[in-house]
Short mmCIF file of C-alpha atoms in Angstrom, two decimals:
data_model
loop_
_atom_site.label_atom_id
_atom_site.label_comp_id
_atom_site.label_asym_id
_atom_site.label_seq_id
_atom_site.Cartn_x
_atom_site.Cartn_y
_atom_site.Cartn_z
CA GLN A 1 216.26 74.70 96.92
CA THR A 2 215.13 77.70 95.27
CA LEU A 3 211.68 77.84 93.70
CA SER A 4 210.54 80.33 91.04
CA PHE A 5 206.94 81.72 90.99
CA THR A 6 205.41 82.81 87.60
CA GLY A 7 201.52 84.00 87.72
CA GLY A 8 201.09 82.05 91.10
CA LEU A 9 202.43 78.65 90.05
CA ALA A 10 205.67 77.21 91.22
CA THR A 11 208.05 75.07 89.13
CA ALA A 12 211.22 72.95 89.84
CA PRO A 13 213.72 70.98 87.86
CA SER A 14 212.78 67.35 87.31
CA SER A 15 214.44 64.63 89.51
CA GLN A 16 213.98 66.66 92.51
CA SER A 17 211.42 66.29 95.17
CA LEU A 18 209.72 68.66 97.66
CA ARG A 19 208.83 67.78 101.26
CA VAL A 20 205.35 69.62 102.44
CA LEU A 21 204.00 68.94 105.57
CA GLY A 22 205.85 65.85 106.25
CA ARG A 23 204.83 64.19 102.81
CA GLU A 24 207.24 64.05 99.86
CA GLU A 25 205.77 64.49 96.36
CA ALA A 26 207.59 63.67 93.30
CA TRP A 27 208.12 66.67 91.09
CA ARG A 28 206.77 65.93 87.63
CA PRO A 29 207.97 68.50 84.81
CA GLY A 30 205.66 70.39 82.80
CA ARG A 31 202.70 69.80 85.24
CA PRO A 32 201.87 73.01 87.23
CA GLN A 33 200.58 72.84 90.89
CA GLU A 34 197.91 75.21 92.39
CA VAL A 35 199.21 76.91 95.67
CA GLN A 36 195.81 77.95 97.69
CA ALA A 37 195.71 81.24 99.15
CA ALA A 38 195.69 81.11 103.06
CA GLY A 39 192.35 82.67 104.06
CA PRO A 40 189.30 81.56 106.12
CA SER A 41 186.34 80.41 103.79
CA TRP A 42 183.71 80.84 106.36
CA ALA A 43 184.04 84.60 106.04
CA LEU A 44 183.00 84.87 102.33
CA THR A 45 180.03 82.77 103.22
CA ALA A 46 178.92 85.02 105.90
CA VAL A 47 179.24 87.94 103.76
CA ALA A 48 177.14 86.23 100.75
CA VAL A 49 174.42 85.42 103.36
CA ALA A 50 174.14 88.85 104.92
CA ALA A 51 173.90 90.17 101.39
CA GLY A 52 171.12 87.83 100.58
CA VAL A 53 169.33 88.88 103.57
CA LEU A 54 169.40 92.15 102.99
CA ALA A 55 168.39 91.97 99.37
CA VAL A 56 165.23 89.78 100.56
CA SER A 57 164.45 92.54 103.03
CA CYS A 58 164.39 95.24 100.74
CA LEU A 59 162.33 93.38 98.51
CA LEU A 60 159.66 92.73 101.07
CA CYS A 61 159.61 96.31 102.15
CA VAL A 62 158.80 97.47 98.77
CA ALA A 63 156.08 95.06 98.34
CA CYS A 64 154.54 96.00 101.56
CA CYS A 65 154.67 99.60 100.66
CA CYS A 66 152.85 98.87 97.06
CA CYS A 67 150.13 96.87 99.00
CA CYS A 68 149.25 99.79 101.39
CA HIS A 69 149.24 102.37 98.52
CA LEU A 70 146.77 100.11 96.52
CA ARG A 71 144.91 99.66 99.52
CA SER A 72 144.37 103.19 100.33
CA GLN A 73 143.47 104.10 96.81
CA GLY A 74 140.89 101.56 96.86
CA CYS A 75 139.09 102.76 100.12
CA ARG A 76 139.33 106.41 98.56
CA LYS A 77 137.53 105.07 95.68
CA LYS A 78 134.81 102.98 97.46
CA PRO A 79 132.29 105.98 98.21
CA ARG A 80 132.33 106.48 94.32
CA GLY A 81 131.48 102.99 93.93
CA GLN A 82 128.68 103.07 95.96
CA GLU A 83 127.18 106.18 94.91
CA ALA A 84 127.18 104.71 91.33
CA VAL A 85 125.18 101.78 92.26
CA GLY A 86 123.57 102.45 95.84
CA LEU A 87 119.83 103.04 96.48
CA GLY A 88 120.39 107.06 96.72
CA GLY A 89 122.43 107.33 93.63
CA PRO A 90 121.42 108.56 90.31
CA GLN A 91 120.82 105.11 88.84
CA GLY A 92 118.43 104.21 91.58
CA THR A 93 116.50 107.39 91.23
CA THR A 94 116.29 107.02 87.57
CA SER A 95 114.71 103.84 87.84
CA ILE A 96 112.01 104.89 90.23
CA HIS A 97 111.02 107.69 88.20
CA LEU A 98 110.67 105.40 85.07
CA VAL A 99 107.81 103.75 87.09
CA GLN A 100 106.36 106.50 89.43
CA PRO A 101 107.60 109.85 90.04
CA ASP A 102 108.67 110.75 93.51
CA VAL A 103 106.31 113.11 95.10
CA GLU A 104 108.74 115.08 97.18
CA SER A 105 111.05 115.60 94.11
CA SER A 106 108.29 116.69 91.67
CA GLU A 107 107.02 118.81 94.46
CA SER A 108 110.39 120.63 95.30
CA ALA A 109 110.54 121.71 91.61
CA PRO A 110 108.97 124.98 90.90
CA GLY A 111 105.74 124.87 89.19
CA GLY A 112 105.67 121.00 89.27
CA PRO A 113 102.27 119.32 89.96
CA ARG A 114 101.19 118.18 93.39
CA HIS A 115 100.41 114.50 93.77
CA TRP A 116 97.52 113.35 96.09
CA GLY A 117 98.04 109.72 95.86
CA ARG A 118 96.35 106.73 94.03
CA LEU A 119 93.70 104.40 94.28
CA LEU A 120 92.98 100.85 93.15
CA LEU A 121 89.58 100.31 92.16
CA SER A 122 87.52 97.86 90.26
CA LEU A 123 84.18 98.36 88.38
CA GLY A 124 81.63 96.05 87.26
CA TYR A 125 77.93 96.13 86.02
CA ASP A 126 75.23 93.55 86.55
CA PHE A 127 72.74 93.94 83.98
CA GLY A 128 70.14 91.76 85.48
CA SER A 129 69.74 93.76 88.98
CA GLN A 130 71.14 97.19 87.30
CA GLU A 131 73.63 97.49 89.78
CA ILE A 132 77.00 98.93 89.54
CA GLN A 133 79.61 97.09 92.04
CA VAL A 134 82.52 99.09 93.15
CA GLY A 135 85.37 97.55 94.78
CA LEU A 136 87.78 99.50 96.80
CA LYS A 137 91.02 97.53 97.18
CA GLN A 138 93.81 99.96 98.39
CA ALA A 139 95.23 103.38 98.44
CA ALA A 140 98.71 104.65 98.07
CA ASP A 141 101.03 107.45 98.50
CA LEU A 142 98.40 109.47 100.20
CA ARG A 143 99.27 112.93 101.52
CA ALA A 144 99.91 113.27 105.41
CA GLY A 145 96.71 115.20 106.88
CA GLY A 146 98.43 116.41 110.21
CA PRO A 147 101.75 117.54 111.25
CA GLY A 148 102.66 113.83 112.61
CA GLY A 149 103.13 112.83 109.07
CA THR A 150 100.52 110.14 108.78
CA ALA A 151 96.68 109.84 108.82
CA ASP A 152 93.61 107.79 109.78
CA PRO A 153 92.08 107.63 106.14
CA TYR A 154 88.99 105.91 105.15
CA ALA A 155 86.77 106.34 101.94
CA ARG A 156 83.34 107.52 101.20
CA VAL A 157 81.89 106.36 97.76
CA SER A 158 78.58 108.13 96.28
CA LEU A 159 77.07 108.70 92.91
CA SER A 160 76.12 111.93 91.50
CA THR A 161 72.60 111.10 90.82
CA GLY A 162 72.25 108.97 94.07
CA ALA A 163 71.69 111.79 96.68
CA GLY A 164 71.98 110.52 100.31
CA HIS A 165 73.02 107.09 99.35
CA THR A 166 76.72 106.64 100.24
CA HIS A 167 79.13 103.93 101.57
CA GLU A 168 81.84 104.49 104.16
CA THR A 169 84.69 102.11 104.82
CA ARG A 170 86.42 101.30 107.88
CA VAL A 171 88.83 103.65 109.32
CA HIS A 172 92.62 102.62 109.04
CA ARG A 173 94.63 103.86 111.82
CA GLY A 174 98.22 105.82 111.24
CA THR A 175 98.96 104.74 107.56
CA LEU A 176 99.35 106.45 104.23
CA CYS A 177 98.65 103.52 102.06
CA PRO A 178 95.52 101.91 103.52
CA THR A 179 94.22 98.55 102.29
CA PHE A 180 90.17 98.50 102.05
CA HIS A 181 89.18 95.38 100.22
CA GLU A 182 85.52 96.55 100.60
CA THR A 183 82.79 96.50 97.90
CA CYS A 184 79.51 98.32 97.73
CA CYS A 185 76.80 98.34 95.06
CA PHE A 186 74.67 101.09 93.61
CA HIS A 187 71.47 100.77 91.71
CA VAL A 188 71.96 102.51 88.58
CA PRO A 189 69.51 101.80 85.39
CA GLN A 190 71.40 101.23 82.22
CA ARG A 191 70.12 104.31 80.29
CA GLU A 192 71.71 106.44 83.17
CA LEU A 193 75.16 105.08 83.13
CA ALA A 194 76.22 107.62 80.74
CA ARG A 195 75.40 110.58 82.74
CA THR A 196 76.54 109.19 86.15
CA ALA A 197 79.77 109.83 87.78
CA LEU A 198 81.26 107.83 90.63
CA ARG A 199 82.78 110.14 93.40
CA VAL A 200 85.41 108.54 95.88
CA GLN A 201 86.36 110.72 98.72
CA VAL A 202 89.49 110.03 100.97
CA LEU A 203 89.25 111.72 104.52
CA SER A 204 91.34 111.46 107.66
CA PHE A 205 89.21 110.68 110.75
CA ARG A 206 88.83 112.64 113.45
CA ARG A 207 86.94 111.65 116.62
CA PHE A 208 85.87 115.15 118.00
CA SER A 209 86.24 117.48 115.16
CA ALA A 210 85.36 117.66 111.37
CA HIS A 211 87.20 115.13 109.19
CA GLU A 212 89.99 116.22 106.98
CA PRO A 213 89.67 115.53 103.40
CA LEU A 214 92.68 114.15 101.71
CA ALA A 215 91.82 113.47 98.22
CA GLU A 216 89.02 112.94 96.03
CA LEU A 217 88.33 110.98 92.70
CA SER A 218 85.69 111.97 90.10
CA LEU A 219 85.23 109.01 87.56
CA PRO A 220 82.45 109.10 85.01
CA LEU A 221 80.73 105.95 84.18
CA GLY A 222 80.18 106.45 80.70
CA THR A 223 83.76 106.14 80.18
CA VAL A 224 83.93 102.52 81.65
CA ASP A 225 82.96 99.46 79.47
CA PRO A 226 80.25 97.70 81.74
CA GLN A 227 80.86 94.55 79.99
CA HIS A 228 83.93 93.60 81.82
CA VAL A 229 85.08 93.85 85.46
CA LEU A 230 88.11 96.59 85.24
CA GLU A 231 90.45 96.87 88.01
CA GLN A 232 93.09 99.56 87.80
CA TRP A 233 94.97 102.48 89.64
CA TYR A 234 93.44 105.44 89.29
CA GLN A 235 95.45 109.04 89.84
CA LEU A 236 93.74 110.92 92.79
CA GLY A 237 93.20 114.51 92.58
CA PRO A 238 92.95 117.41 95.19
CA PRO A 239 89.95 117.37 97.64
CA GLY A 240 86.82 119.43 96.72
CA THR A 241 84.79 121.58 98.89
CA THR A 242 83.46 119.67 101.76
CA GLU A 243 79.70 120.56 101.78
CA PRO A 244 77.90 120.56 105.42
CA GLU A 245 75.75 117.58 106.00
CA PRO A 246 72.11 118.81 105.47
CA SER A 247 70.75 116.22 108.39
CA GLY A 248 73.35 117.18 111.05
CA GLU A 249 75.82 115.01 113.20
CA LEU A 250 75.32 113.35 116.62
CA CYS A 251 77.76 112.67 119.48
CA LEU A 252 77.34 109.61 121.66
CA SER A 253 79.43 107.42 123.86
CA LEU A 254 79.55 103.81 124.20
CA ARG A 255 80.76 101.28 126.94
CA TYR A 256 80.28 97.73 127.37
CA ALA A 257 81.40 95.47 130.42
CA PRO A 258 81.30 91.75 129.27
CA GLY A 259 81.13 90.64 132.73
CA SER A 260 77.74 92.09 133.56
CA GLY A 261 76.41 92.49 130.17
CA ARG A 262 75.77 96.06 130.51
CA LEU A 263 75.72 98.28 127.32
CA THR A 264 75.81 102.05 128.40
CA VAL A 265 74.81 104.53 125.71
CA VAL A 266 75.29 108.06 126.21
CA VAL A 267 73.64 110.90 123.84
CA LEU A 268 75.71 113.66 124.36
CA GLU A 269 74.90 116.40 121.62
CA ALA A 270 73.85 117.19 118.29
CA ARG A 271 74.89 119.68 115.82
CA GLY A 272 74.15 121.09 112.14
CA LEU A 273 70.42 120.35 112.53
CA SER A 274 68.25 122.43 110.14
CA PRO A 275 67.11 125.59 111.61
CA GLY A 276 63.52 124.82 110.60
CA LEU A 277 63.08 122.14 113.09
CA ALA A 278 61.78 122.44 116.37
CA ASP A 279 61.85 120.36 119.62
CA PRO A 280 64.69 117.88 118.53
CA TYR A 281 64.91 114.77 120.82
CA VAL A 282 66.66 111.24 120.12
CA LYS A 283 65.23 107.74 120.15
CA VAL A 284 67.68 104.89 121.13
CA GLN A 285 66.43 101.94 120.01
CA LEU A 286 67.95 98.18 120.47
CA MET A 287 67.47 95.43 117.97
CA LEU A 288 67.82 91.76 118.09
CA ASN A 289 67.36 89.66 115.05
CA GLN A 290 65.86 92.35 113.03
CA ARG A 291 63.24 93.04 115.67
CA LYS A 292 62.61 95.91 117.94
CA TRP A 293 63.89 94.80 121.40
CA LYS A 294 64.30 97.70 123.78
CA LYS A 295 63.96 101.67 123.32
CA ARG A 296 64.47 104.64 125.07
CA LYS A 297 64.24 108.41 124.17
CA THR A 298 65.70 111.52 125.26
CA SER A 299 63.68 114.75 126.49
CA ALA A 300 63.23 117.36 124.01
CA ARG A 301 65.16 120.43 123.50
CA LYS A 302 63.33 123.62 122.33
CA GLY A 303 64.46 126.48 120.48
CA THR A 304 67.94 125.26 119.31
CA ALA A 305 69.55 123.59 116.12
CA ALA A 306 72.50 122.22 118.49
CA PRO A 307 70.89 120.55 121.30
CA TYR A 308 72.84 119.33 124.23
CA PHE A 309 71.27 116.21 126.02
CA ASN A 310 73.85 114.35 128.06
CA GLU A 311 71.53 111.70 129.02
CA THR A 312 72.61 108.01 129.87
CA PHE A 313 70.79 104.69 128.92
CA THR A 314 71.73 101.26 129.99
CA PHE A 315 70.72 98.19 128.27
CA LEU A 316 71.55 94.51 129.64
CA VAL A 317 72.98 92.65 126.68
CA PRO A 318 74.22 89.00 127.44
CA PHE A 319 77.83 88.45 126.11
CA SER A 320 76.48 85.85 123.82
CA GLN A 321 74.18 88.10 122.09
CA VAL A 322 76.39 91.09 121.59
CA GLN A 323 77.22 90.07 118.19
CA SER A 324 73.50 89.85 117.16
CA VAL A 325 72.18 93.28 118.42
CA ASP A 326 71.80 96.38 116.35
CA LEU A 327 71.95 99.86 118.03
CA VAL A 328 69.89 102.63 116.26
CA LEU A 329 69.90 106.15 117.17
CA ALA A 330 67.34 108.34 115.47
CA VAL A 331 66.80 112.14 115.74
CA TRP A 332 63.71 113.42 115.75
CA ALA A 333 61.79 116.97 115.52
CA ARG A 334 58.78 118.73 114.36
CA GLY A 335 58.92 119.87 110.57
CA PRO A 336 56.99 122.59 109.25
CA HIS A 337 53.64 120.48 109.50
CA PHE A 338 54.13 120.45 113.32
CA ARG A 339 54.31 116.72 113.11
CA ALA A 340 57.33 114.76 114.30
CA GLU A 341 59.42 113.16 111.62
CA PRO A 342 62.85 111.64 111.81
CA VAL A 343 65.56 113.73 110.52
CA GLY A 344 68.41 111.30 110.54
CA LYS A 345 69.67 107.75 111.96
CA VAL A 346 72.93 106.28 113.07
CA LEU A 347 73.21 102.48 112.92
CA LEU A 348 75.82 100.92 115.13
CA GLY A 349 76.75 97.15 115.66
CA ALA A 350 77.98 94.28 113.64
CA ARG A 351 76.17 95.35 110.36
CA ALA A 352 77.04 98.93 110.54
CA SER A 353 79.93 100.37 108.05
CA GLY A 354 82.42 102.85 108.30
CA GLN A 355 82.87 105.12 111.26
CA ALA A 356 79.77 103.62 112.87
CA LEU A 357 81.41 99.96 112.66
CA GLN A 358 84.92 101.25 113.79
CA HIS A 359 83.18 103.01 116.88
CA TRP A 360 81.40 99.62 117.84
CA ALA A 361 84.65 97.61 117.29
CA ASP A 362 86.79 100.24 119.54
CA MET A 363 83.93 99.75 122.45
CA LEU A 364 84.32 95.89 122.06
CA ALA A 365 88.40 96.28 122.04
CA HIS A 366 88.31 98.50 125.07
CA ALA A 367 85.89 96.84 127.33
CA ARG A 368 84.56 98.81 130.33
CA ARG A 369 85.92 101.99 128.96
CA PRO A 370 83.77 104.75 127.32
CA VAL A 371 84.34 105.51 123.66
CA ALA A 372 82.90 108.73 122.44
CA GLN A 373 82.56 109.74 118.73
CA TRP A 374 80.86 112.05 116.33
CA HIS A 375 78.46 110.55 113.53
CA ARG A 376 76.72 111.75 110.51
CA LEU A 377 72.98 111.27 110.48
CA ARG A 378 72.14 108.94 107.39
CA PRO A 379 68.71 109.10 105.84
CA ALA A 380 66.10 107.10 107.66
CA GLY A 381 65.20 104.99 104.50
CA GLU A 382 68.90 104.27 104.03
CA VAL A 383 69.35 102.83 107.41
CA ASP A 384 66.31 100.78 107.41
CA GLY A 385 67.43 99.21 104.10
CA ALA A 386 70.80 98.52 105.56
CA LEU A 387 69.02 96.75 108.48
CA ALA A 388 67.36 94.34 106.26
CA LEU A 389 70.14 93.73 103.51
CA LYS A 390 73.67 93.80 104.94
CA PRO A 391 75.10 90.68 106.56
CA ARG A 392 76.64 90.79 110.05
CA LEU A 393 80.44 91.08 110.31
CA HIS A 394 81.93 88.61 112.94
CA LEU A 395 84.05 91.12 115.14
CA PRO A 396 86.83 90.27 117.56
CA LEU A 397 85.33 90.11 121.31
CA PRO A 398 87.18 90.92 124.36
CA GLY A 399 89.04 88.21 125.79
CA SER A 400 88.59 85.70 122.80
#
């Protein structure tokens, strides 16, 4: 029969039937039937999946590009962040300057003041014994004495009214911030406090040449309250002119062998003696428990203020007694009255101080090796007082 198609729908007269694919369906009038177009459905599904994959890939590419761009910008901005909060940035420098101005930055500025370091000092006065007690704690930010950028500092303490009475600390090797922790006392009557000044010199140790001054502090005791013990930092100033020692200096060498107990003393030379003295010689005295134990002396050198001796003396000191002996070297000469008198003395041993104590400690630390050093001659009365008053220090022994 003939079918008429209108808008993709087929209609037929009622009471007729149509056979489709071996089946016979009744045709109902007024009810349209859809005829599906012949075509594979899997093709449409494949196209949709491909379009979805392509869209997802594009989105992933865009996201990766954005992440890389942000990461590159973060790396470029990182040095700026470090500069803002790092130690070398402007904020770190500002905080340091608020506490203590930097020496190098202040010196680099034209016309800026030069800084010589600081000294932590404690002062107290004992009204009973009329003594001023000086405590040397530590120094900081010292200026390097040599081209190596470091120094071997020690401190020398004296009073403006106490001529010849000084105290020297031990030498601290290779540092610009030495820690002393030493105390010394000076007899000053209360009525003389107002016109007495404390002088602290910081020097760099040189074994065979003149010691290099690093800084100096001059503190009038009249500005200090004697009722309280004060401990504070003081700004050091430039070193003053180093006055030559009127009593001179003595160079000697020490060597100790623990096995045999031999203490070898070599008196090398002296310098800076007064030209008015004649026939200088050196007495070498070994004391045990504040008593004279053994003594020797060099031959006299005539007609010179810088005698060269180079004489060797050997003492038998058992290892058990090396901490109990005191070695005293005294330079004698004939004065204007043609009578022999002591020019100055050097005290070495566990009761010494300053450079002499350092020399004795170096001898014990380097057993069986000679250690030579220059020593400043001290007044005879000062050394005799130190032998009677100062307690011994227990130094480390070789092999202990």
